[in-house]
GROMACS .gro file of C-alpha atoms in nm:
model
  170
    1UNK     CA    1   1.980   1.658   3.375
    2UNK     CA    2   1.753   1.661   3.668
    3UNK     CA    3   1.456   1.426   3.753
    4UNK     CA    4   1.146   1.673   3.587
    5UNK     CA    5   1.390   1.697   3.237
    6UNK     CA    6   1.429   1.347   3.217
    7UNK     CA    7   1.116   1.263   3.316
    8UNK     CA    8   0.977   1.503   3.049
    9UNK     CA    9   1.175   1.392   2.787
   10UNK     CA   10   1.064   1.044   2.850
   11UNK     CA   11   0.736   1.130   2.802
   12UNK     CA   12   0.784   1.361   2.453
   13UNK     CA   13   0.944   1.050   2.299
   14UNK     CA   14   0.654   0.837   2.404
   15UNK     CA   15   0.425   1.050   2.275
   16UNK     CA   16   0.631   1.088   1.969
   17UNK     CA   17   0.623   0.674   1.940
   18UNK     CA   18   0.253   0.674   1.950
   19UNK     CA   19   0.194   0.963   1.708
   20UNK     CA   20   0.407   0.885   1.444
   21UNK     CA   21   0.274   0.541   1.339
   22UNK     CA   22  -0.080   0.717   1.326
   23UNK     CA   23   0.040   1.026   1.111
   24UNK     CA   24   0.178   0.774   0.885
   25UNK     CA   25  -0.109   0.595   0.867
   26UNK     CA   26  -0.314   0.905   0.802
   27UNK     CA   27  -0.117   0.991   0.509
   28UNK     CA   28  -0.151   0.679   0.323
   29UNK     CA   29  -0.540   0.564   0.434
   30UNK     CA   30  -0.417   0.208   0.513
   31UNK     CA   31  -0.168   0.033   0.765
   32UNK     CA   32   0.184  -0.045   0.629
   33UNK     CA   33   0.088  -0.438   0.578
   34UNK     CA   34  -0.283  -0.333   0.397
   35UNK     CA   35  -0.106  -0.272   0.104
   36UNK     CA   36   0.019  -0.528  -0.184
   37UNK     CA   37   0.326  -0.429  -0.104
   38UNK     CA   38   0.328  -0.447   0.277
   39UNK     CA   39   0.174  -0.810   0.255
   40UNK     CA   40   0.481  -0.948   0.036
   41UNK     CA   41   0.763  -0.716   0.203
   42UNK     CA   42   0.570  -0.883   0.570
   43UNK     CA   43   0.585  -1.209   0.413
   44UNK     CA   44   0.861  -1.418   0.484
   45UNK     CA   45   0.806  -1.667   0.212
   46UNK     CA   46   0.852  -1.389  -0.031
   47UNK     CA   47   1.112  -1.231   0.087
   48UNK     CA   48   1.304  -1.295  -0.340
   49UNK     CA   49   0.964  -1.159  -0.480
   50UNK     CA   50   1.012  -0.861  -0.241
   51UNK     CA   51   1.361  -0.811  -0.296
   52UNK     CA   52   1.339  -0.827  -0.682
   53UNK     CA   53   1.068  -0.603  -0.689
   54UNK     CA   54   1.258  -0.344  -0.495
   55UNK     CA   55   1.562  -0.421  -0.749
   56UNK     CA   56   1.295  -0.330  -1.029
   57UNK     CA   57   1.152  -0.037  -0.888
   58UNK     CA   58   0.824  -0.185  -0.872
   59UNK     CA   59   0.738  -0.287  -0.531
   60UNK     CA   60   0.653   0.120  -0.436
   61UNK     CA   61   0.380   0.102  -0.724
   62UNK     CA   62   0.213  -0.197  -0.545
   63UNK     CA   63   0.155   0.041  -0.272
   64UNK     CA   64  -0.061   0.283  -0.513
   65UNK     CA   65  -0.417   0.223  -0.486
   66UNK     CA   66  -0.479  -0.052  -0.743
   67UNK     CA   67  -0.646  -0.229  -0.773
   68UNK     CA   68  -0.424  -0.529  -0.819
   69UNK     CA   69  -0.376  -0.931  -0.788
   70UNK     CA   70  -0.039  -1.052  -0.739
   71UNK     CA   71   0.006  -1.393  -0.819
   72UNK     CA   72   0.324  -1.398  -0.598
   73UNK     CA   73   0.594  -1.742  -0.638
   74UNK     CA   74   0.699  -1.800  -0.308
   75UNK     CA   75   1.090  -1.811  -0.231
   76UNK     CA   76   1.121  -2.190  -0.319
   77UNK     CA   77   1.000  -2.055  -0.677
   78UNK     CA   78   1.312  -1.903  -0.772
   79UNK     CA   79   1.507  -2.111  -0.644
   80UNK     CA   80   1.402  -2.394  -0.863
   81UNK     CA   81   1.453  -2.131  -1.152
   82UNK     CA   82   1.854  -2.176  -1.028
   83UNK     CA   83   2.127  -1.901  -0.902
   84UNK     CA   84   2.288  -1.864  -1.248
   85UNK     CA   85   1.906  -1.751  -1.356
   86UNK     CA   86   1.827  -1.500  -1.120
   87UNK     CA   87   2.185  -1.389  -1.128
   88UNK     CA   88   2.147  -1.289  -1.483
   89UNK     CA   89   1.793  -1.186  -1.484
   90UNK     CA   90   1.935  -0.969  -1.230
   91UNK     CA   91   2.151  -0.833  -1.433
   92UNK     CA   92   2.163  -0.434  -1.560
   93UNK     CA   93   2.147  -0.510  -1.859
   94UNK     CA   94   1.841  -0.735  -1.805
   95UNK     CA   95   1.652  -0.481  -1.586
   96UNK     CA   96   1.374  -0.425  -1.903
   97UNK     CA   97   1.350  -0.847  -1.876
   98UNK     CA   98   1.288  -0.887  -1.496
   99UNK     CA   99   1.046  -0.589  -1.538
  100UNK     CA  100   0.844  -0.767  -1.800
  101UNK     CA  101   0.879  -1.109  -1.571
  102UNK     CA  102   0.743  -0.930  -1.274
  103UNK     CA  103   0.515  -0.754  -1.392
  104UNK     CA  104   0.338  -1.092  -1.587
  105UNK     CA  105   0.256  -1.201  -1.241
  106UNK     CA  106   0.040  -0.893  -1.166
  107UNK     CA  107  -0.326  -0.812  -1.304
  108UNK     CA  108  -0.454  -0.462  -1.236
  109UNK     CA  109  -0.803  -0.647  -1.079
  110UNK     CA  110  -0.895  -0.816  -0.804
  111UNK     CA  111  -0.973  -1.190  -0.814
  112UNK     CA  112  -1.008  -1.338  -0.522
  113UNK     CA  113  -1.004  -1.738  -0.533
  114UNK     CA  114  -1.410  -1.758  -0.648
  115UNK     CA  115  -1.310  -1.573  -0.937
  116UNK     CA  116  -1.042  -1.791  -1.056
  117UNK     CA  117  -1.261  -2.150  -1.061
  118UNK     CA  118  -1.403  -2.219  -1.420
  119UNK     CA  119  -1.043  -2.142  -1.586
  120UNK     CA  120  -1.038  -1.824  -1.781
  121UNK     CA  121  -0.771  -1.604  -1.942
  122UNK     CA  122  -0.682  -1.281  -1.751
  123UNK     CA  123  -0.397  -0.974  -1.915
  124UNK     CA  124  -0.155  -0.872  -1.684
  125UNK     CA  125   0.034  -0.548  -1.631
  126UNK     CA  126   0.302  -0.674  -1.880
  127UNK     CA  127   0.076  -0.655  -2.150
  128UNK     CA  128   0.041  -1.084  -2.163
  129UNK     CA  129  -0.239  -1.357  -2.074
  130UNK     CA  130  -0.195  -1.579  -1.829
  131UNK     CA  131  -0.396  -1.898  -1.858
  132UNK     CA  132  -0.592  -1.989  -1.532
  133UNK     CA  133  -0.700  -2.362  -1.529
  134UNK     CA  134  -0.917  -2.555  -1.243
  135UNK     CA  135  -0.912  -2.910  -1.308
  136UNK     CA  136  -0.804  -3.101  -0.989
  137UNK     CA  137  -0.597  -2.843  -0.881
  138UNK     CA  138  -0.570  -2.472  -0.923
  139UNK     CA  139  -0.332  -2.363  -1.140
  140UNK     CA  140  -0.210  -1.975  -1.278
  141UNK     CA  141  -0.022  -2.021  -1.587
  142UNK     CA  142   0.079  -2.341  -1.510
  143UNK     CA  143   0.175  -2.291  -1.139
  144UNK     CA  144  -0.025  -2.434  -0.880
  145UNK     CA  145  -0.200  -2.193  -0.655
  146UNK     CA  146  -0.019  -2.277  -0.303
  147UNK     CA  147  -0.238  -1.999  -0.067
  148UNK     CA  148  -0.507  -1.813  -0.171
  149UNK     CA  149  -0.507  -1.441  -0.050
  150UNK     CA  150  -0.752  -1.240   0.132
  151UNK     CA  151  -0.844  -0.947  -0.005
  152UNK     CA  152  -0.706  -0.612   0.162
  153UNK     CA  153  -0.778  -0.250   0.036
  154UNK     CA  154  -0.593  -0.207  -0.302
  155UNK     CA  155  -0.579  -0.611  -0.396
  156UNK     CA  156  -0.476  -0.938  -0.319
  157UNK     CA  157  -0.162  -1.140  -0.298
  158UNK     CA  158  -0.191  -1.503  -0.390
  159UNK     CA  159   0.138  -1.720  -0.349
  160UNK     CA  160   0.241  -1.992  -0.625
  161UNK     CA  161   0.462  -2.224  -0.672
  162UNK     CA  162   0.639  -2.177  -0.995
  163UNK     CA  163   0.780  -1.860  -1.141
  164UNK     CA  164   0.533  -1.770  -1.426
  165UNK     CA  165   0.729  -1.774  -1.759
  166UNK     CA  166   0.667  -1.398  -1.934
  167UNK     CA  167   0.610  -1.434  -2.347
  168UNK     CA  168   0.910  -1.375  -2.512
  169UNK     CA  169   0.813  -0.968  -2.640
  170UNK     CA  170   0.696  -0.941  -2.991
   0.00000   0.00000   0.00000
């Protein structure tokens, strides 16, 4: 290959590098991590939300325009819930359970931290309430509110520290 090829193909895959991102970001009107989902797949300290999301076939749906408010339990979360627990919530047979689980943390809204002070009662996705108390501290059903998210163009991720418990279905 001589000097002008090389050269030439240097530059097309530059170009290509720079163009690609953009096109991308054309097609979907928002950066990758201006999503719901880009902000908890980014997120290090939800990397088990992420991954159980993706198991569930949810986490492309977060990336829909919305609007939504994921109350998101970060990785220590489920850990607390133990392995034998996620192992079997995890399960095939339990895929219509971890659905119902995730989907109790999200609320097809946006409330950004202002809207959550007074204690109120919000329905989630699941179909279920989840109780939001401020006394001394915040807390989502139960779960303290550990980092309150900024909103971004189809909702807002806000991280907690308990996995919130779904109503057994009636």
């Amino acid at each position: 290959m001589d000097r002008r090829t090389l050269l030439s193909s240097a530059l097309a895959a530059g170009i290509l590098a720079l163009v690609l991102p953009v096109r991308a970001f054309a097609q979907t009107g928002t950066a990758p991590t201006e999503t719901v989902a880009g902000i908890i797949s980014s997120d290090r300290d939800l990397d088990t939300l992420a991954s159980l999301l993706m198991a569930a076939d949810l986490l492309d749906g977060l990336r829909e325009a919305g609007p939504f408010t994921v109350f998101a339990p970060v990785n220590d979360a489920f850990e607390a819930m133990g392995e034998a627990t996620l192992s079997d919530l995890t399960a095939e047979e339990n895929a219509d359970r971890l659905r119902r689980l995730l989907l109790h943390h999200v609320v097809p809204n946006v409330l950004m931290p202002g809207a959550l002070r007074g204690g109120r009662s919000v329905e989630t996705l699941a179909g279920t309430q989840i109780e939001i108390t401020d006394e001394e501290t915040l807390l989502i059903g139960g779960a303290e509110l550990l980092t309150p998210g900024t909103e971004i163009p189809n909702g807002v991720v806000h991280k907690i520290g308990s996995v919130l418990e779904a109503p057994e279905q009636a």
